[in-house]
Structure formats: structure tokens, C-alpha cells
Short mmCIF file of C-alpha atoms in Angstrom, two decimals:
data_model
loop_
_atom_site.label_atom_id
_atom_site.label_comp_id
_atom_site.label_asym_id
_atom_site.label_seq_id
_atom_site.Cartn_x
_atom_site.Cartn_y
_atom_site.Cartn_z
CA UNK Y 187 84.44 -54.44 -62.35
CA UNK Y 188 85.14 -52.73 -65.64
CA UNK Y 189 84.53 -49.09 -66.34
CA UNK Y 190 81.80 -48.25 -68.81
CA UNK Y 191 82.56 -46.50 -72.08
CA UNK Y 192 81.27 -43.21 -70.64
CA UNK Y 193 83.44 -43.60 -67.54
CA UNK Y 194 86.48 -44.33 -69.69
CA UNK Y 195 85.74 -41.27 -71.81
CA UNK Y 196 85.49 -39.07 -68.69
CA UNK Y 197 88.71 -40.55 -67.27
CA UNK Y 198 90.62 -39.87 -70.48
CA UNK Y 199 89.17 -36.37 -70.82
CA UNK Y 200 89.34 -35.14 -67.23
CA UNK Y 201 92.09 -37.34 -65.79
CA UNK Y 202 89.90 -38.75 -63.02
CA UNK Y 203 86.57 -40.33 -62.16
CA UNK Y 204 84.80 -41.11 -58.89
CA UNK Y 205 83.25 -44.58 -58.62
CA UNK Y 206 81.37 -46.46 -55.94
CA UNK Y 207 83.52 -48.95 -54.06
CA UNK Y 208 83.14 -52.36 -55.74
CA UNK Y 209 83.67 -54.17 -52.44
CA UNK Y 210 81.54 -54.55 -49.30
CA UNK Y 211 81.42 -51.83 -46.67
CA UNK Y 212 82.78 -54.29 -44.11
CA UNK Y 213 86.22 -54.03 -45.73
CA UNK Y 214 86.24 -50.27 -45.23
CA UNK Y 215 85.14 -50.71 -41.63
CA UNK Y 216 87.99 -53.19 -41.12
CA UNK Y 217 90.47 -50.55 -42.31
CA UNK Y 218 89.02 -47.98 -39.92
CA UNK Y 219 89.19 -50.50 -37.07
CA UNK Y 220 92.82 -51.34 -37.90
CA UNK Y 221 93.75 -47.66 -37.61
CA UNK Y 222 92.07 -47.42 -34.22
CA UNK Y 223 93.89 -50.56 -33.12
CA UNK Y 224 97.42 -49.31 -33.83
CA UNK Y 225 97.00 -45.52 -33.63
CA UNK Y 226 99.01 -43.61 -31.08
CA UNK Y 227 98.89 -40.11 -29.62
CA UNK Y 228 99.80 -37.73 -32.48
CA UNK Y 229 102.20 -35.93 -30.15
CA UNK Y 230 104.21 -39.16 -30.02
CA UNK Y 231 104.74 -39.33 -33.80
CA UNK Y 232 108.14 -37.66 -33.77
CA UNK Y 233 109.80 -39.53 -36.64
CA UNK Y 234 107.47 -38.38 -39.41
CA UNK Y 235 109.88 -36.62 -41.74
CA UNK Y 236 107.73 -37.56 -44.76
CA UNK Y 237 104.72 -35.60 -43.49
CA UNK Y 238 102.33 -38.43 -44.32
CA UNK Y 239 101.49 -39.64 -40.80
CA UNK Y 240 99.34 -38.31 -37.99
CA UNK Y 241 98.30 -41.11 -35.64
CA UNK Y 242 100.16 -43.87 -37.50
CA UNK Y 243 103.84 -43.81 -36.65
CA UNK Y 244 106.38 -44.77 -39.32
CA UNK Y 245 107.83 -48.24 -38.73
CA UNK Y 246 111.31 -46.73 -38.63
CA UNK Y 247 112.34 -43.03 -38.50
CA UNK Y 248 112.15 -41.36 -41.88
CA UNK Y 249 110.19 -44.17 -43.52
CA UNK Y 250 107.13 -43.73 -45.70
CA UNK Y 251 105.62 -46.85 -44.18
CA UNK Y 252 103.38 -47.31 -41.14
CA UNK Y 253 102.33 -50.69 -39.76
CA UNK Y 254 99.24 -50.75 -41.98
CA UNK Y 255 100.07 -49.73 -45.58
CA UNK Y 256 100.15 -53.28 -46.97
CA UNK Y 257 98.59 -55.04 -43.98
CA UNK Y 258 95.78 -57.51 -44.56
CA UNK Y 259 92.80 -55.14 -44.11
CA UNK Y 260 94.17 -52.84 -46.78
CA UNK Y 261 95.40 -55.56 -49.15
CA UNK Y 262 91.90 -57.06 -49.12
CA UNK Y 263 90.77 -53.85 -50.83
CA UNK Y 264 93.86 -53.15 -52.93
CA UNK Y 265 93.82 -56.70 -54.35
CA UNK Y 266 90.07 -57.16 -54.45
CA UNK Y 267 89.06 -59.01 -57.67
CA UNK Y 268 86.95 -56.07 -58.86
CA UNK Y 269 89.86 -53.66 -58.33
CA UNK Y 270 92.23 -55.98 -60.18
CA UNK Y 271 89.83 -56.17 -63.10
CA UNK Y 272 89.65 -52.37 -63.29
CA UNK Y 273 93.44 -52.08 -63.01
CA UNK Y 274 93.94 -54.51 -65.91
CA UNK Y 275 91.43 -52.64 -68.03
CA UNK Y 276 93.09 -49.27 -67.45
CA UNK Y 277 96.60 -50.64 -67.95
CA UNK Y 278 95.59 -52.60 -71.05
CA UNK Y 279 97.44 -55.62 -69.67
CA UNK Y 280 96.34 -58.78 -67.85
CA UNK Y 281 99.75 -59.14 -66.16
CA UNK Y 282 99.73 -56.05 -63.94
CA UNK Y 283 101.63 -55.90 -60.66
CA UNK Y 284 101.14 -53.86 -57.50
CA UNK Y 285 103.98 -51.31 -57.36
CA UNK Y 286 102.95 -50.21 -53.86
CA UNK Y 287 100.15 -48.91 -51.72
CA UNK Y 288 100.37 -46.42 -48.90
CA UNK Y 289 98.37 -44.62 -46.24
CA UNK Y 290 98.39 -40.85 -46.05
CA UNK Y 291 97.00 -39.02 -43.03
CA UNK Y 292 96.51 -35.31 -43.53
CA UNK Y 293 97.03 -33.82 -40.09
CA UNK Y 294 94.89 -30.93 -38.81
CA UNK Y 295 96.08 -27.55 -40.07
CA UNK Y 296 98.01 -29.22 -42.92
CA UNK Y 297 97.66 -29.29 -46.69
CA UNK Y 298 99.58 -30.41 -49.77
CA UNK Y 299 100.46 -27.80 -52.38
CA UNK Y 300 100.05 -28.05 -56.15
CA UNK Y 301 102.14 -30.66 -57.94
CA UNK Y 302 102.17 -33.45 -60.49
CA UNK Y 303 103.18 -36.86 -59.16
CA UNK Y 304 104.89 -38.24 -62.24
CA UNK Y 305 105.48 -37.90 -65.95
CA UNK Y 306 105.01 -41.65 -66.27
CA UNK Y 307 101.52 -42.77 -67.22
CA UNK Y 308 99.66 -44.98 -64.77
CA UNK Y 309 96.46 -45.04 -62.74
CA UNK Y 310 96.30 -44.27 -59.03
CA UNK Y 311 93.45 -45.46 -56.85
CA UNK Y 312 92.55 -43.31 -53.83
CA UNK Y 313 90.27 -44.56 -51.06
CA UNK Y 314 89.48 -41.90 -48.46
CA UNK Y 315 88.30 -44.44 -45.93
CA UNK Y 316 87.63 -41.64 -43.43
CA UNK Y 317 85.72 -39.67 -46.04
CA UNK Y 318 86.97 -36.33 -47.36
CA UNK Y 319 85.17 -32.99 -47.45
CA UNK Y 320 86.44 -29.54 -48.28
CA UNK Y 321 86.73 -28.84 -44.55
CA UNK Y 322 88.86 -31.97 -44.12
CA UNK Y 323 91.26 -31.04 -46.92
CA UNK Y 324 89.91 -33.10 -49.79
CA UNK Y 325 91.72 -33.50 -53.10
CA UNK Y 326 91.76 -30.52 -55.47
CA UNK Y 327 92.34 -31.19 -59.17
CA UNK Y 328 92.38 -29.34 -62.48
CA UNK Y 329 90.40 -31.46 -64.94
CA UNK Y 330 92.35 -32.14 -68.11
CA UNK Y 331 95.71 -31.15 -66.59
CA UNK Y 332 97.09 -34.65 -67.19
CA UNK Y 333 97.36 -33.82 -70.89
CA UNK Y 334 100.52 -32.06 -72.02
CA UNK Y 335 103.07 -30.23 -69.92
CA UNK Y 336 102.50 -29.28 -66.29
CA UNK Y 337 104.65 -26.17 -66.74
CA UNK Y 338 101.76 -23.72 -67.34
CA UNK Y 339 100.02 -24.84 -64.14
CA UNK Y 340 103.25 -24.67 -62.14
CA UNK Y 341 104.05 -21.20 -63.47
CA UNK Y 342 100.53 -19.94 -62.71
CA UNK Y 343 100.69 -21.30 -59.17
CA UNK Y 344 104.08 -19.66 -58.59
CA UNK Y 345 102.86 -16.35 -60.01
CA UNK Y 346 99.80 -16.33 -57.77
CA UNK Y 347 101.87 -17.20 -54.71
CA UNK Y 348 104.17 -14.24 -55.41
CA UNK Y 349 101.24 -11.90 -56.05
CA UNK Y 350 99.50 -13.00 -52.85
CA UNK Y 351 102.61 -12.80 -50.68
CA UNK Y 352 103.02 -16.50 -50.03
CA UNK Y 353 106.25 -17.65 -48.33
CA UNK Y 354 108.80 -19.49 -50.45
CA UNK Y 355 108.67 -22.62 -48.28
CA UNK Y 356 106.68 -25.42 -49.84
CA UNK Y 357 105.26 -26.78 -46.57
CA UNK Y 358 103.58 -24.18 -44.42
CA UNK Y 359 101.26 -25.25 -41.62
CA UNK Y 360 97.92 -23.48 -41.57
CA UNK Y 361 98.13 -22.30 -45.18
CA UNK Y 362 96.24 -23.64 -48.17
CA UNK Y 363 97.80 -23.24 -51.60
CA UNK Y 364 96.47 -20.68 -54.06
CA UNK Y 365 93.31 -21.20 -56.07
CA UNK Y 366 93.96 -22.06 -59.72
CA UNK Y 367 91.62 -21.50 -62.67
CA UNK Y 368 89.32 -24.43 -63.32
CA UNK Y 369 90.14 -26.36 -60.16
CA UNK Y 370 87.49 -28.54 -58.52
CA UNK Y 371 87.36 -30.14 -55.05
CA UNK Y 372 86.70 -33.87 -54.99
CA UNK Y 373 84.59 -34.55 -51.92
CA UNK Y 374 84.09 -38.28 -51.43
CA UNK Y 375 82.44 -40.66 -48.98
CA UNK Y 376 84.14 -43.74 -47.49
CA UNK Y 377 82.17 -45.87 -49.97
CA UNK Y 378 83.69 -44.14 -53.01
CA UNK Y 379 87.01 -44.30 -54.86
CA UNK Y 380 88.88 -41.66 -56.83
CA UNK Y 381 90.54 -43.21 -59.87
CA UNK Y 382 92.98 -40.75 -61.40
CA UNK Y 383 95.74 -40.35 -63.94
CA UNK Y 384 99.23 -40.08 -62.44
CA UNK Y 385 99.84 -36.82 -64.29
CA UNK Y 386 96.86 -34.77 -63.14
CA UNK Y 387 97.86 -31.53 -61.43
CA UNK Y 388 96.54 -31.64 -57.88
CA UNK Y 389 96.73 -30.33 -54.34
CA UNK Y 390 94.65 -30.69 -51.21
CA UNK Y 391 92.66 -28.22 -49.22
CA UNK Y 392 93.59 -27.32 -45.67
CA UNK Y 393 92.39 -29.81 -43.08
CA UNK Y 394 90.42 -27.50 -40.83
CA UNK Y 395 89.07 -30.34 -38.68
CA UNK Y 396 90.55 -31.52 -35.40
CA UNK Y 397 91.16 -35.03 -36.74
CA UNK Y 398 93.49 -36.52 -39.30
CA UNK Y 399 92.03 -37.24 -42.74
CA UNK Y 400 92.95 -40.78 -43.81
CA UNK Y 401 93.45 -42.07 -47.32
CA UNK Y 402 94.80 -45.33 -48.74
CA UNK Y 403 96.20 -45.04 -52.24
CA UNK Y 404 97.86 -47.55 -54.52
CA UNK Y 405 99.00 -48.10 -58.06
CA UNK Y 406 99.54 -50.99 -60.43
CA UNK Y 407 101.97 -51.06 -63.32
CA UNK Y 408 101.73 -52.99 -66.55
CA UNK Y 409 103.89 -56.07 -66.87
CA UNK Y 410 106.40 -54.46 -69.24
CA UNK Y 411 107.10 -51.52 -66.89
CA UNK Y 412 110.33 -51.86 -64.90
CA UNK Y 413 109.23 -49.92 -61.82
CA UNK Y 414 109.34 -52.39 -58.94
CA UNK Y 415 109.56 -51.13 -55.36
CA UNK Y 416 109.22 -54.42 -53.46
CA UNK Y 417 109.74 -58.11 -53.55
CA UNK Y 418 106.56 -58.57 -51.56
CA UNK Y 419 107.61 -61.94 -50.16
CA UNK Y 420 110.33 -60.01 -48.28
CA UNK Y 421 107.89 -57.62 -46.59
CA UNK Y 422 104.67 -59.61 -46.12
CA UNK Y 423 104.34 -62.23 -43.39
CA UNK Y 424 103.65 -65.84 -44.32
CA UNK Y 425 100.28 -65.86 -42.56
CA UNK Y 426 99.18 -62.83 -44.60
CA UNK Y 427 100.27 -64.40 -47.88
CA UNK Y 428 98.41 -67.59 -47.01
CA UNK Y 429 95.13 -65.67 -46.87
CA UNK Y 430 95.49 -64.40 -50.46
CA UNK Y 431 93.96 -66.05 -53.51
CA UNK Y 432 96.14 -67.22 -56.43
CA UNK Y 433 94.93 -64.21 -58.43
CA UNK Y 434 95.96 -61.83 -55.65
CA UNK Y 435 99.36 -63.48 -55.28
CA UNK Y 436 99.91 -63.14 -59.02
CA UNK Y 437 99.34 -59.38 -58.75
CA UNK Y 438 102.20 -59.22 -56.22
CA UNK Y 439 104.49 -61.13 -58.58
CA UNK Y 440 105.48 -63.43 -55.74
CA UNK Y 441 108.39 -65.69 -56.60
CA UNK Y 442 109.09 -63.98 -59.91
CA UNK Y 443 112.56 -62.85 -60.91
CA UNK Y 444 112.90 -59.08 -61.33
CA UNK Y 445 115.13 -56.26 -60.12
CA UNK Y 446 114.11 -53.50 -57.74
CA UNK Y 447 114.15 -50.17 -59.56
CA UNK Y 448 117.38 -48.30 -58.92
CA UNK Y 449 115.80 -45.31 -57.18
CA UNK Y 450 114.35 -47.64 -54.52
CA UNK Y 451 117.47 -49.69 -53.84
CA UNK Y 452 118.68 -47.44 -51.01
CA UNK Y 453 115.22 -47.45 -49.43
CA UNK Y 454 115.02 -51.23 -49.58
CA UNK Y 455 118.50 -51.68 -48.12
CA UNK Y 456 117.78 -49.27 -45.25
CA UNK Y 457 114.47 -50.97 -44.43
CA UNK Y 458 115.52 -54.59 -44.96
CA UNK Y 459 114.30 -56.67 -42.03
CA UNK Y 460 112.79 -53.62 -40.35
CA UNK Y 461 109.64 -52.92 -42.36
CA UNK Y 462 107.00 -55.62 -42.78
CA UNK Y 463 103.24 -56.08 -42.89
CA UNK Y 464 100.97 -58.82 -41.64
CA UNK Y 465 97.54 -59.68 -40.33
CA UNK Y 466 96.18 -56.93 -38.06
#
């Protein structure tokens, strides 16, 4: 799947687009089933210091990674041929690699406050496989905020927090961040994807439902970008790798010689032999 010229224009102008999933609904249902299969009582998730889990426990305390982030149901979507084609188009490179995916569960009464993910330029794919409405704490973005400095948006957010008596702590349960001029909520169904620029200024609403709101997100990097987080052959089981096509294996850069980016070396050493993904 390649984006049309009008979709590309909207992406470059606004910093995001919403597209229909270019893969069958059965793959989304498989992801939902996988969550139900491994989910535990939220009260038992005591090692979630990253605030990205609700019913999916981290594989080890303090880790970003649950048992499902790069498991087969999710890799079938992340590495779907139509997704790979879109990733190559947006990166302008046929030799892209998967930097990483990840599952984020927004717990009830939680939200994420305004921020920019990175000053590096790449595309992030977001699949809210549970769906996301305003009441569930869907993504909030400021169209066009990927262009130029994020400082004006940060300063405006901080000013409004002061004026409205917000606490200084960044994470506050039960509190949604301030409204910013021009922001829009991105409500999506499980059969839709948000495709967004890494630099867009964004937050989430408050999840006012009684359930966690689940989202799988992932990013590819162009072949010249030295931003590797995994040697995937070290963290994927052999039976999972055997299910992948040659094209999908290429996007993982299996067997290729490269260094893990310095900022991830400590993470990789801490999780070596303890974090892995397979067929669920």
C-alpha cells in the first residue's frame, strides 16, 4: 500500500493521517485474543515503572516490554507487506529496518501529558486495536506542530498549567493535561491506523472508562540511520522467525552486522536472556 499524493500532502502539512488498515480484520482479532490469553489482574501488575502496562505485566521489573510487543500476532501486522510498502515510501528507502514496536495500555483514570517524542524525523504507526474514543483517552495532536521548534507549544502548555493551578508533577492520576489552541482528538476504530510524524506535539485524553485502552505502535528507520535497539535474532524465538517471509526477515535485518545504539546498550545488557517474544 502506498499513500496517495493527497494523503502525502496531508501528512506533510498536518504531521499525521488516519488510514484504513491494509490487512484483514482477523489479524486485529488475533491481537485482541492474544491480550486476553496473557492478561492478568491489573492489581497484580506491580512492576510497571514505565506506566505503559495495565493488564500486560512487564517481562521483568522496570522493562518497557510485555510478553506481546513483538510476538507473532503483532509482528504479522507490523511486518505486513502493505505496511512495509508504506514504510519504505515514507522513509524514501527500500532498505528500512524495524527499530522496535511496543504495546501501550492506557489504564483507567490515566493520561499522557503534552510532549514531542523526538527531534529525529521518522514515521510512527499507531494501531489502537481496542479502538480509541475521547472517553477512552484517544490521542490529541496539534496539526502542523511537527514543523519547527516545539518550544512555543511547551511554553504555552506550561503557562496554562500555572494559570489553571496544575501540580508540578508530570504524571497525575485522574487529571487530563490542559487544552492547547488548535488541538484535535484523533478518535479511531480498530480497523484504522494513525500514521504520524515523530515530531508532532501530542498528548492523550483521560481514560474515563473502566478498561485499559490498548495500542500497538512501531517505527521503521531508513537504512542509513544508526538507531538500532535490537538484534532481533536475540529476542525472537526460532519458531516465530520461521513463520516470517524473506521480505519480513529483511525488515528485521536478521544476520546483518550492526551495533546497538549506545543509549540502548544498558537496556539490552539488563534484559539479555530475560526478554523474548514468540508464537502466542
